[in-house]
mmCIF file of C-alpha atoms in Angstrom:
data_model
loop_
_atom_site.group_PDB
_atom_site.id
_atom_site.type_symbol
_atom_site.label_atom_id
_atom_site.label_comp_id
_atom_site.label_asym_id
_atom_site.label_seq_id
_atom_site.Cartn_x
_atom_site.Cartn_y
_atom_site.Cartn_z
ATOM 1 C CA MET A 1007 -3.228 -27.714 19.248
ATOM 2 C CA VAL A 1008 0.083 -26.009 20.082
ATOM 3 C CA GLU A 1009 0.926 -25.674 16.393
ATOM 4 C CA SER A 1010 -2.548 -24.273 15.746
ATOM 5 C CA ASP A 1011 -2.159 -21.689 18.528
ATOM 6 C CA LYS A 1012 1.222 -20.660 17.145
ATOM 7 C CA SER A 1013 -0.291 -20.323 13.671
ATOM 8 C CA VAL A 1014 -3.010 -18.025 15.012
ATOM 9 C CA ARG A 1015 -0.600 -15.934 17.102
ATOM 10 C CA GLN A 1016 1.571 -15.105 14.111
ATOM 11 C CA TYR A 1017 -1.314 -13.119 12.606
ATOM 12 C CA ILE A 1018 -1.938 -11.003 15.713
ATOM 13 C CA PRO A 1019 0.749 -8.374 14.882
ATOM 14 C CA LEU A 1020 -0.670 -8.072 11.348
ATOM 15 C CA LEU A 1021 -4.184 -7.499 12.696
ATOM 16 C CA LEU A 1022 -2.906 -4.883 15.140
ATOM 17 C CA ILE A 1023 -1.028 -3.074 12.365
ATOM 18 C CA LEU A 1024 -4.197 -3.030 10.244
ATOM 19 C CA LEU A 1025 -6.271 -1.702 13.141
ATOM 20 C CA VAL A 1026 -3.846 1.183 13.517
ATOM 21 C CA TYR A 1027 -3.012 1.791 9.860
ATOM 22 C CA PRO A 1028 -4.866 2.973 7.988
ATOM 23 C CA TYR A 1029 -8.179 2.506 9.777
ATOM 24 C CA GLY A 1030 -7.230 3.833 13.209
ATOM 25 C CA ILE A 1031 -5.047 6.622 11.858
ATOM 26 C CA GLY A 1032 -7.930 7.669 9.611
ATOM 27 C CA LEU A 1033 -9.813 8.711 12.753
ATOM 28 C CA VAL A 1034 -7.100 11.178 13.786
ATOM 29 C CA ALA A 1035 -8.390 14.670 13.086
ATOM 30 C CA ARG A 1036 -5.056 16.461 12.807
ATOM 31 C CA GLU A 1037 -3.595 15.548 9.459
ATOM 32 C CA PHE A 1038 0.098 15.969 10.236
ATOM 33 C CA VAL A 1039 -0.253 13.954 13.432
ATOM 34 C CA ALA A 1040 -1.797 11.209 11.306
ATOM 35 C CA ASP A 1041 1.115 11.448 8.849
ATOM 36 C CA ALA A 1042 3.584 11.070 11.709
ATOM 37 C CA LEU A 1043 1.717 7.979 12.901
ATOM 38 C CA VAL A 1044 1.994 6.518 9.393
ATOM 39 C CA PHE A 1045 5.769 6.974 9.582
ATOM 40 C CA VAL A 1046 5.907 5.256 12.980
ATOM 41 C CA THR A 1047 3.761 2.410 11.636
ATOM 42 C CA GLY A 1048 6.255 1.936 8.812
ATOM 43 C CA LEU A 1049 9.099 1.627 11.312
ATOM 44 C CA VAL A 1050 7.139 -0.900 13.389
ATOM 45 C CA THR A 1051 6.379 -2.904 10.243
ATOM 46 C CA LEU A 1052 10.084 -2.975 9.369
ATOM 47 C CA PHE A 1053 10.807 -4.370 12.821
ATOM 48 C CA LEU A 1054 8.096 -7.027 12.469
ATOM 49 C CA LEU A 1055 9.348 -8.047 9.026
ATOM 50 C CA HIS A 1056 12.756 -8.792 10.507
ATOM 51 C CA ARG A 1057 11.352 -10.304 13.698
ATOM 52 C CA GLN A 1058 9.128 -12.784 11.857
ATOM 53 C CA GLY A 1059 11.736 -13.806 9.306
ATOM 54 C CA TYR A 1060 10.473 -11.820 6.323
ATOM 55 C CA GLY A 1061 13.530 -9.608 6.036
ATOM 56 C CA ASP A 1062 14.552 -11.188 2.731
ATOM 57 C CA ILE A 1063 12.137 -8.906 0.868
ATOM 58 C CA LEU A 1064 14.177 -5.932 2.107
ATOM 59 C CA VAL A 1065 17.461 -7.203 0.691
ATOM 60 C CA PHE A 1066 18.518 -4.911 -2.128
ATOM 61 C CA ARG A 1067 19.289 -6.770 -5.326
ATOM 62 C CA LYS A 1068 20.964 -5.353 -8.393
ATOM 63 C CA PRO A 1069 18.201 -4.336 -10.833
ATOM 64 C CA THR A 1070 17.844 -6.583 -13.852
ATOM 65 C CA TRP A 1071 16.154 -5.841 -17.147
ATOM 66 C CA LYS A 1072 13.506 -8.364 -16.164
ATOM 67 C CA ILE A 1073 12.596 -6.320 -13.095
ATOM 68 C CA VAL A 1074 12.712 -3.064 -15.067
ATOM 69 C CA ARG A 1075 10.359 -4.525 -17.682
ATOM 70 C CA ARG A 1076 7.963 -5.644 -14.961
ATOM 71 C CA VAL A 1077 7.874 -2.181 -13.413
ATOM 72 C CA ILE A 1078 7.266 -0.583 -16.821
ATOM 73 C CA LEU A 1079 4.541 -3.120 -17.625
ATOM 74 C CA ALA A 1080 2.894 -2.510 -14.252
ATOM 75 C CA PHE A 1081 3.043 1.248 -14.856
ATOM 76 C CA LEU A 1082 1.355 0.770 -18.234
ATOM 77 C CA CYS A 1083 -1.298 -1.353 -16.526
ATOM 78 C CA LYS A 1084 -1.865 1.512 -14.093
ATOM 79 C CA LEU A 1085 -2.293 3.891 -17.030
ATOM 80 C CA CYS A 1086 -4.793 1.526 -18.663
ATOM 81 C CA TRP A 1087 -6.685 1.211 -15.400
ATOM 82 C CA ALA A 1088 -6.754 5.012 -15.084
ATOM 83 C CA VAL A 1089 -8.314 5.235 -18.568
ATOM 84 C CA ILE A 1090 -10.944 2.646 -17.607
ATOM 85 C CA VAL A 1091 -11.691 4.550 -14.400
ATOM 86 C CA TYR A 1092 -11.980 7.816 -16.333
ATOM 87 C CA HIS A 1093 -14.511 6.394 -18.811
ATOM 88 C CA PHE A 1094 -16.532 4.000 -16.670
ATOM 89 C CA LEU A 1095 -16.097 5.072 -13.047
ATOM 90 C CA SER A 1096 -15.781 8.427 -11.308
ATOM 91 C CA SER A 1097 -13.250 10.188 -9.121
ATOM 92 C CA THR A 1098 -13.053 9.027 -5.518
ATOM 93 C CA LYS A 1099 -13.857 10.934 -2.340
ATOM 94 C CA ASN A 1100 -10.232 10.499 -1.330
ATOM 95 C CA GLU A 1101 -9.033 12.190 -4.531
ATOM 96 C CA GLU A 1102 -11.550 15.001 -4.099
ATOM 97 C CA ALA A 1103 -10.353 15.537 -0.532
ATOM 98 C CA LEU A 1104 -6.733 15.691 -1.687
ATOM 99 C CA ASP A 1105 -7.632 18.171 -4.439
ATOM 100 C CA SER A 1106 -9.434 20.407 -1.947
ATOM 101 C CA TRP A 1107 -6.385 20.848 0.268
ATOM 102 C CA SER A 1108 -4.173 23.873 -0.316
ATOM 103 C CA TYR A 1109 -0.800 24.113 1.387
ATOM 104 C CA THR A 1110 2.123 26.507 1.285
ATOM 105 C CA GLY A 1111 5.601 26.587 2.754
ATOM 106 C CA VAL A 1112 6.477 23.900 5.269
ATOM 107 C CA GLN A 1113 3.007 22.352 5.099
ATOM 108 C CA LEU A 1114 3.359 21.863 1.342
ATOM 109 C CA PHE A 1115 6.791 20.300 1.789
ATOM 110 C CA LEU A 1116 5.529 17.867 4.447
ATOM 111 C CA TYR A 1117 2.481 17.002 2.361
ATOM 112 C CA ASN A 1118 4.614 16.190 -0.688
ATOM 113 C CA LEU A 1119 7.064 14.267 1.484
ATOM 114 C CA TYR A 1120 4.192 12.104 2.690
ATOM 115 C CA LEU A 1121 2.550 11.682 -0.707
ATOM 116 C CA LEU A 1122 5.727 10.997 -2.669
ATOM 117 C CA VAL A 1123 8.064 9.279 -0.211
ATOM 118 C CA TYR A 1124 7.132 7.732 3.090
ATOM 119 C CA GLY A 1125 3.410 7.317 2.364
ATOM 120 C CA PRO A 1126 3.996 4.899 -0.548
ATOM 121 C CA ILE A 1127 6.856 3.193 1.310
ATOM 122 C CA CYS A 1128 4.738 2.563 4.418
ATOM 123 C CA GLU A 1129 1.758 1.359 2.388
ATOM 124 C CA GLU A 1130 3.900 -1.126 0.494
ATOM 125 C CA LEU A 1131 5.595 -2.375 3.653
ATOM 126 C CA VAL A 1132 2.207 -3.018 5.275
ATOM 127 C CA PHE A 1133 -0.060 -4.149 2.428
ATOM 128 C CA ARG A 1134 2.445 -5.924 0.210
ATOM 129 C CA GLY A 1135 5.482 -6.788 2.293
ATOM 130 C CA TYR A 1136 4.091 -7.757 5.675
ATOM 131 C CA MET A 1137 0.578 -8.799 4.707
ATOM 132 C CA MET A 1138 1.445 -10.895 1.668
ATOM 133 C CA ARG A 1139 4.330 -12.623 3.403
ATOM 134 C CA SER A 1140 2.060 -13.381 6.358
ATOM 135 C CA LEU A 1141 -0.462 -14.897 3.952
ATOM 136 C CA ALA A 1142 2.166 -16.971 2.138
ATOM 137 C CA PRO A 1143 0.536 -20.271 3.300
ATOM 138 C CA VAL A 1144 -2.498 -19.479 1.101
ATOM 139 C CA SER A 1145 -0.568 -17.841 -1.731
ATOM 140 C CA HIS A 1146 -1.245 -20.795 -4.042
ATOM 141 C CA LEU A 1147 -4.910 -19.751 -3.974
ATOM 142 C CA GLN A 1148 -3.911 -16.137 -4.762
ATOM 143 C CA LEU A 1149 -5.596 -15.101 -1.506
ATOM 144 C CA ASP A 1150 -2.512 -13.098 -0.574
ATOM 145 C CA VAL A 1151 -2.972 -10.963 -3.695
ATOM 146 C CA LEU A 1152 -6.727 -10.606 -3.221
ATOM 147 C CA CYS A 1153 -6.565 -9.784 0.502
ATOM 148 C CA SER A 1154 -3.765 -7.286 -0.056
ATOM 149 C CA ALA A 1155 -5.701 -5.512 -2.821
ATOM 150 C CA CYS A 1156 -8.998 -5.489 -0.895
ATOM 151 C CA LEU A 1157 -7.543 -4.159 2.352
ATOM 152 C CA PHE A 1158 -5.423 -1.616 0.474
ATOM 153 C CA SER A 1159 -8.602 -0.394 -1.212
ATOM 154 C CA LEU A 1160 -10.591 -0.308 2.022
ATOM 155 C CA GLY A 1161 -7.790 1.666 3.630
ATOM 156 C CA HIS A 1162 -8.311 4.427 1.059
ATOM 157 C CA VAL A 1163 -12.111 4.233 1.044
ATOM 158 C CA LEU A 1164 -13.342 3.819 4.620
ATOM 159 C CA PRO A 1165 -11.794 7.014 6.074
ATOM 160 C CA THR A 1166 -14.021 9.072 3.730
ATOM 161 C CA GLY A 1167 -17.038 6.734 3.740
ATOM 162 C CA TRP A 1168 -17.840 3.523 1.880
ATOM 163 C CA VAL A 1169 -18.579 3.951 -1.834
ATOM 164 C CA LEU A 1170 -18.484 0.966 -4.210
ATOM 165 C CA ASN A 1171 -17.063 3.110 -7.017
ATOM 166 C CA ASP A 1172 -14.133 4.156 -4.825
ATOM 167 C CA PHE A 1173 -13.509 0.595 -3.682
ATOM 168 C CA LEU A 1174 -13.278 -0.631 -7.291
ATOM 169 C CA VAL A 1175 -10.919 2.196 -8.264
ATOM 170 C CA TYR A 1176 -8.410 1.347 -5.547
ATOM 171 C CA LEU A 1177 -8.953 -2.394 -5.885
ATOM 172 C CA GLY A 1178 -7.584 -2.276 -9.428
ATOM 173 C CA SER A 1179 -4.492 -0.411 -8.283
ATOM 174 C CA GLY A 1180 -4.054 -2.758 -5.336
ATOM 175 C CA LEU A 1181 -4.131 -5.808 -7.603
ATOM 176 C CA ILE A 1182 -1.432 -4.342 -9.851
ATOM 177 C CA TYR A 1183 0.808 -3.535 -6.887
ATOM 178 C CA ALA A 1184 0.249 -6.966 -5.325
ATOM 179 C CA ILE A 1185 1.005 -8.876 -8.521
ATOM 180 C CA LEU A 1186 4.191 -6.879 -9.126
ATOM 181 C CA PHE A 1187 5.359 -7.582 -5.579
ATOM 182 C CA LYS A 1188 4.620 -11.281 -5.900
ATOM 183 C CA LYS A 1189 6.506 -11.515 -9.185
ATOM 184 C CA SER A 1190 9.463 -9.540 -7.842
ATOM 185 C CA ALA A 1191 9.858 -11.227 -4.419
ATOM 186 C CA THR A 1192 11.367 -7.964 -3.171
ATOM 187 C CA ILE A 1193 9.707 -4.769 -1.981
ATOM 188 C CA TYR A 1194 11.671 -2.201 -4.005
ATOM 189 C CA PRO A 1195 10.050 -2.519 -7.468
ATOM 190 C CA VAL A 1196 6.550 -1.956 -6.099
ATOM 191 C CA ILE A 1197 7.728 0.960 -3.946
ATOM 192 C CA ILE A 1198 9.286 2.548 -7.039
ATOM 193 C CA LEU A 1199 6.074 2.018 -9.023
ATOM 194 C CA HIS A 1200 3.960 3.522 -6.237
ATOM 195 C CA ILE A 1201 6.216 6.580 -5.969
ATOM 196 C CA MET A 1202 6.249 6.987 -9.763
ATOM 197 C CA TRP A 1203 2.461 6.897 -9.882
ATOM 198 C CA ASN A 1204 1.954 9.322 -7.019
ATOM 199 C CA SER A 1205 4.495 11.658 -8.617
ATOM 200 C CA LEU A 1206 2.518 11.581 -11.859
ATOM 201 C CA MET A 1207 -0.658 12.403 -9.937
ATOM 202 C CA VAL A 1208 0.767 15.620 -8.467
ATOM 203 C CA LEU A 1209 2.065 16.956 -11.782
#
């Protein structure tokens, strides 16, 4: 019973993180306040990763050609998925909302900083790093990959309203990110891929 209680308690911080980010933050009306909360959530997730013994994924390792090839392959998979989405699905409400925003000056700088730097980093820390390591006991069933991809997708869909099309679009991306993280056993390759992709999207 004690072991069972301990097993349940270890998931409480993960559930709290998910309640706050992205679902809770999505309810914040002021966009830049929400962005600041995302940054704080990333810092809290870093603390929890170390506190619960998952800090090994944050250890920087010298890049190898194997890792580089995996990142390139994952990027190509993202391109293929984008082609499939273009031909068989439609643009998401989240993308339409992003396209409708127009910023200048400091607002534009902060928006790009979020989209290209700490947004992807925080998402990967939460959905890949912390979540998948927390679900390591069921990783042999690939539930860590599936849960990570599903919750990542829901995090992008629910703030603008549930649409199956949108869920499928982000589910594909989430699966690619999750698989790359699992194959790499470190957080940096998937962060790089996420930043690369977001950078391509703003060009």
